[in-house]
XYZ file of C-alpha atoms in Angstrom:
327
model
C -15.497 2.092 8.061
C -11.567 3.176 8.343
C -10.072 2.367 11.709
C -6.787 4.179 12.613
C -6.603 2.488 15.888
C -6.356 -1.159 14.686
C -3.180 -3.324 14.440
C -0.989 -0.596 16.562
C 2.328 -1.666 17.197
C 2.885 -2.510 21.171
C 5.912 -1.129 23.119
C 6.426 -5.166 23.749
C 6.601 -5.938 19.573
C 9.202 -2.949 19.434
C 11.157 -4.387 22.589
C 11.262 -7.791 21.429
C 12.461 -6.658 17.460
C 15.235 -4.820 19.428
C 16.451 -7.826 21.457
C 16.246 -9.683 17.543
C 18.344 -6.877 16.214
C 20.772 -7.341 19.510
C 20.996 -10.856 19.128
C 21.768 -10.699 15.415
C 25.171 -8.850 15.316
C 24.103 -7.203 12.106
C 22.836 -4.168 13.741
C 24.462 -1.108 15.718
C 23.316 1.105 18.710
C 24.487 4.121 16.619
C 25.675 7.172 17.986
C 24.112 10.637 19.115
C 25.899 13.367 18.373
C 25.050 16.318 21.532
C 24.336 19.755 21.576
C 25.775 20.021 18.252
C 23.918 23.558 17.355
C 26.622 25.292 16.948
C 28.758 22.820 14.891
C 25.794 22.747 12.009
C 25.384 26.791 12.187
C 22.037 26.295 13.709
C 20.349 29.069 16.020
C 21.990 28.463 19.268
C 18.663 28.513 21.060
C 18.005 25.172 20.876
C 19.810 21.996 21.666
C 20.515 19.863 18.761
C 20.919 16.116 18.862
C 22.024 14.144 15.358
C 20.953 10.346 15.538
C 23.306 9.048 12.669
C 21.854 5.993 11.122
C 24.137 7.071 8.108
C 26.823 5.038 10.171
C 24.488 2.079 10.247
C 24.910 -1.460 8.861
C 24.478 -1.412 5.149
C 24.788 2.484 4.877
C 21.025 3.130 6.490
C 18.610 2.621 9.183
C 17.019 -0.107 6.539
C 18.667 -3.018 8.470
C 16.976 -2.653 11.111
C 13.725 -3.680 9.820
C 14.649 -6.383 7.649
C 16.572 -8.206 9.813
C 13.269 -8.159 12.124
C 11.117 -9.627 9.100
C 13.557 -12.366 8.624
C 13.104 -13.421 11.715
C 9.445 -13.686 10.968
C 9.555 -15.411 7.480
C 7.821 -18.611 6.568
C 9.891 -21.952 7.753
C 9.635 -22.752 3.858
C 11.535 -19.760 2.959
C 14.025 -19.767 5.862
C 15.066 -22.933 4.286
C 14.969 -21.896 0.399
C 12.191 -23.496 -0.417
C 10.060 -20.335 -1.025
C 11.841 -17.519 -3.248
C 12.233 -14.076 -1.395
C 11.140 -10.505 -3.286
C 10.705 -7.095 -2.262
C 10.735 -3.801 -4.133
C 12.932 -0.613 -3.456
C 14.868 2.218 -5.407
C 18.242 1.346 -2.962
C 18.629 1.331 0.571
C 15.958 -1.038 1.364
C 17.210 -3.110 -1.734
C 20.833 -3.099 -0.452
C 19.710 -4.295 3.318
C 17.374 -6.971 2.103
C 19.855 -8.069 -0.041
C 22.614 -8.164 2.485
C 20.098 -9.775 5.197
C 19.434 -12.778 2.082
C 23.059 -13.327 1.507
C 23.754 -13.619 5.142
C 20.798 -16.412 5.393
C 22.027 -18.219 2.367
C 18.822 -18.007 0.345
C 17.811 -16.852 -2.770
C 15.872 -13.216 -3.408
C 14.638 -10.700 -6.341
C 14.829 -7.124 -6.005
C 12.461 -4.694 -8.065
C 13.761 -1.683 -8.556
C 12.449 1.382 -10.564
C 13.800 2.545 -13.618
C 14.427 5.598 -11.948
C 16.979 4.116 -9.728
C 20.599 5.127 -10.246
C 22.786 1.745 -11.948
C 25.241 1.592 -9.598
C 22.597 1.004 -6.523
C 21.125 -2.100 -9.128
C 24.804 -3.093 -9.509
C 25.378 -3.516 -5.819
C 22.428 -5.266 -4.983
C 23.625 -7.861 -8.164
C 26.884 -8.128 -6.292
C 25.142 -9.812 -3.029
C 23.618 -12.325 -5.408
C 20.330 -11.485 -5.976
C 18.202 -11.097 -9.282
C 17.222 -7.465 -10.196
C 14.332 -6.264 -12.526
C 13.801 -2.870 -13.436
C 10.265 -1.078 -14.885
C 8.202 1.869 -14.225
C 7.481 2.854 -10.532
C 3.730 2.046 -11.460
C 4.384 -1.337 -12.600
C 6.292 -2.451 -9.413
C 3.523 -3.369 -7.226
C 1.682 -4.934 -10.033
C 4.940 -7.195 -10.818
C 5.276 -8.227 -6.986
C 1.642 -8.985 -6.576
C 2.118 -11.570 -10.024
C 5.252 -13.031 -8.270
C 3.379 -13.550 -5.131
C 0.326 -15.010 -6.571
C 1.129 -17.059 -9.471
C 4.608 -17.974 -8.476
C 4.345 -18.289 -4.470
C 7.474 -16.096 -3.670
C 7.478 -14.389 0.054
C 7.091 -10.566 -0.392
C 9.076 -8.586 2.096
C 7.402 -5.115 1.953
C 10.351 -2.457 2.191
C 7.871 0.215 4.505
C 4.459 -0.979 5.089
C 5.168 -4.322 7.382
C 4.554 -4.416 10.822
C 7.703 -6.565 11.568
C 9.603 -3.794 9.564
C 7.972 -1.148 11.645
C 9.074 -2.972 15.190
C 12.595 -3.081 14.115
C 12.733 0.548 13.152
C 11.354 1.165 16.349
C 14.456 0.579 17.736
C 15.479 4.278 16.688
C 13.014 5.241 19.046
C 14.562 3.042 21.745
C 17.853 4.477 21.572
C 17.088 7.794 21.055
C 15.427 7.410 24.440
C 18.620 5.818 26.247
C 20.968 8.616 25.034
C 18.478 11.588 25.279
C 16.247 10.494 27.626
C 13.321 13.624 27.709
C 13.482 14.807 23.819
C 11.209 17.884 23.547
C 10.866 17.010 19.755
C 12.324 14.592 17.160
C 12.660 14.901 13.642
C 12.422 11.830 11.220
C 12.482 11.611 7.340
C 9.376 10.389 5.883
C 9.500 8.123 2.560
C 7.157 5.092 3.162
C 6.801 5.905 6.719
C 7.774 2.619 7.931
C 10.690 4.772 10.273
C 8.578 7.357 11.239
C 5.480 5.142 12.253
C 7.724 2.907 14.162
C 10.074 5.508 15.851
C 7.183 7.743 16.785
C 5.342 4.374 18.159
C 8.483 3.715 20.704
C 9.039 7.030 21.802
C 5.007 8.155 22.513
C 4.586 4.169 23.928
C 7.568 4.529 26.480
C 5.785 7.500 28.120
C 6.882 10.425 26.257
C 3.827 11.599 25.441
C 5.108 15.725 25.646
C 7.388 14.692 22.602
C 6.845 15.677 19.786
C 7.611 13.932 16.847
C 7.245 15.164 13.061
C 8.118 13.411 9.513
C 9.857 15.004 6.907
C 9.068 14.538 2.949
C 9.847 16.165 0.196
C 7.701 18.767 -1.778
C 7.623 16.307 -4.943
C 7.090 13.669 -2.976
C 3.876 14.370 -0.443
C 2.502 10.845 -0.060
C 1.873 10.773 3.706
C 1.698 14.579 4.026
C -1.864 14.523 1.141
C -2.921 11.171 3.348
C -3.019 13.335 6.404
C -5.304 15.842 4.223
C -7.281 13.435 2.956
C -7.984 11.086 5.959
C -6.647 8.034 4.432
C -4.060 6.732 2.602
C -3.186 8.308 -0.990
C -1.236 7.593 -3.948
C 0.905 10.805 -5.492
C 2.823 11.361 -8.347
C 6.730 11.566 -7.280
C 9.636 13.509 -8.518
C 12.102 14.697 -6.283
C 16.298 14.523 -5.602
C 15.117 12.616 -2.438
C 14.544 9.149 -4.357
C 14.520 6.808 -1.471
C 11.663 9.148 0.171
C 9.200 8.914 -2.635
C 7.696 5.837 -2.769
C 4.438 6.685 -5.054
C 1.455 5.614 -1.976
C 1.274 5.837 1.739
C 0.789 2.244 3.079
C -2.275 1.488 5.515
C -0.313 0.361 8.652
C 2.324 3.389 8.251
C -0.402 5.815 7.714
C -2.419 4.318 10.620
C 1.109 4.785 13.114
C 1.568 8.756 11.575
C -2.276 9.427 12.709
C -1.705 7.949 16.053
C 1.698 8.912 17.071
C 3.030 11.826 14.703
C 2.168 15.479 15.348
C 2.707 17.006 12.036
C 3.951 15.863 8.659
C 6.045 18.700 7.039
C 7.707 19.308 3.437
C 10.654 20.578 2.161
C 11.999 21.250 -1.455
C 14.564 19.773 -3.153
C 16.775 23.058 -2.815
C 16.379 22.761 0.883
C 17.518 19.066 0.913
C 20.470 19.844 -1.363
C 21.494 22.670 1.148
C 21.457 20.090 4.044
C 23.572 17.572 2.326
C 25.756 20.698 1.652
C 26.000 21.674 5.094
C 26.229 18.297 6.857
C 29.506 17.434 4.502
C 30.938 20.898 5.475
C 30.781 19.497 8.893
C 32.359 15.825 8.436
C 29.078 13.745 7.361
C 28.378 11.908 4.678
C 24.854 12.134 4.264
C 22.312 11.303 1.103
C 19.836 13.653 -0.478
C 16.873 11.191 1.297
C 19.139 10.870 4.661
C 19.197 14.935 5.032
C 15.374 15.706 4.592
C 14.809 15.835 8.892
C 17.839 18.055 8.981
C 17.116 20.395 5.861
C 13.102 20.667 7.900
C 15.557 22.280 10.878
C 17.656 24.504 8.451
C 14.679 25.665 6.926
C 12.419 26.762 9.776
C 10.055 24.005 9.432
C 9.352 22.774 12.530
C 7.846 25.107 14.959
C 8.459 26.083 18.364
C 12.135 25.395 18.846
C 13.409 27.762 21.009
C 14.770 26.456 23.946
C 13.787 22.829 22.959
C 16.240 19.577 23.022
C 15.417 19.053 19.381
C 16.747 15.283 17.958
C 17.482 14.873 14.362
C 17.918 11.295 12.708
C 19.934 11.204 9.607
C 18.811 8.287 8.308
C 21.238 7.152 5.556
C 24.628 7.851 4.170
C 24.892 5.906 0.879
C 25.501 7.888 -1.652
C 28.645 7.907 -3.964
C 31.970 10.428 -4.516
C 30.448 11.513 -7.361
C 26.937 12.096 -6.525
C 28.241 14.052 -3.691
C 30.313 16.108 -6.043
C 27.576 16.638 -8.060
C 25.725 18.189 -5.082
C 28.223 19.787 -3.177
C 30.917 21.224 -6.042
């Protein structure tokens, strides 16, 4: 029997993870822009705050989870005797590669063959190996390396230590905006959404509504909530970082426990959000703009008079890609 309450994060785990991040010197308390509804061209009846994870080290929130994951790897991996492996379309791979390089270790990233070539080259520049393959082959390939070559796998979105690290986003939000009415978070694999929502609700903010936002072309958590269990989906979206082929069990459990709802936005709405943010001086990749897209397109209910925090999750987008989107 599936138990959605089993194995949930505790506030102590999230707090300890934040201490790991703070002592590492590799993660920043990212800024929050206050009262920016007019600046962002939105309804002045809401009080809008933007949490800028696009200004985080490596350009996205992903480094938070990786730093805490690396603090918990086996001793053989920490000594370089066990090869590290992960899979990613871009941002997690970049953060993983950065951390592996910082620790002087060796690692491999498996990437979907649909990921931009420049993302693969960036990861290689940190000294890691990259192998590209169809999305459907990624998890089986990782499983073989773990089983046959005894590699240590760092999951890109469904690891409990990673989610605890991502929960630091929630703790920082509450320091800057102590009593938000609504928090809106992009959802790919769901690790950031689950960790952030857990941090907020476990800190006693039971009246704060937390919403996840997924692309219509990659609705894994949306469909999992409908099905009552984690499921896989076919994915196709401009927001490649929000397009894992399935929802992870850990992320799903935290979604059920702490998240009000997951809403969907179209690729056109995501592109419009990237353009709007860029016109206001913020460089945000499509995957990082989905939560703002939901706000722009009226997908979040009961906003009038509310204090709303939107997490801007990443800014790893090239000038050419921005030109293609905003030109």
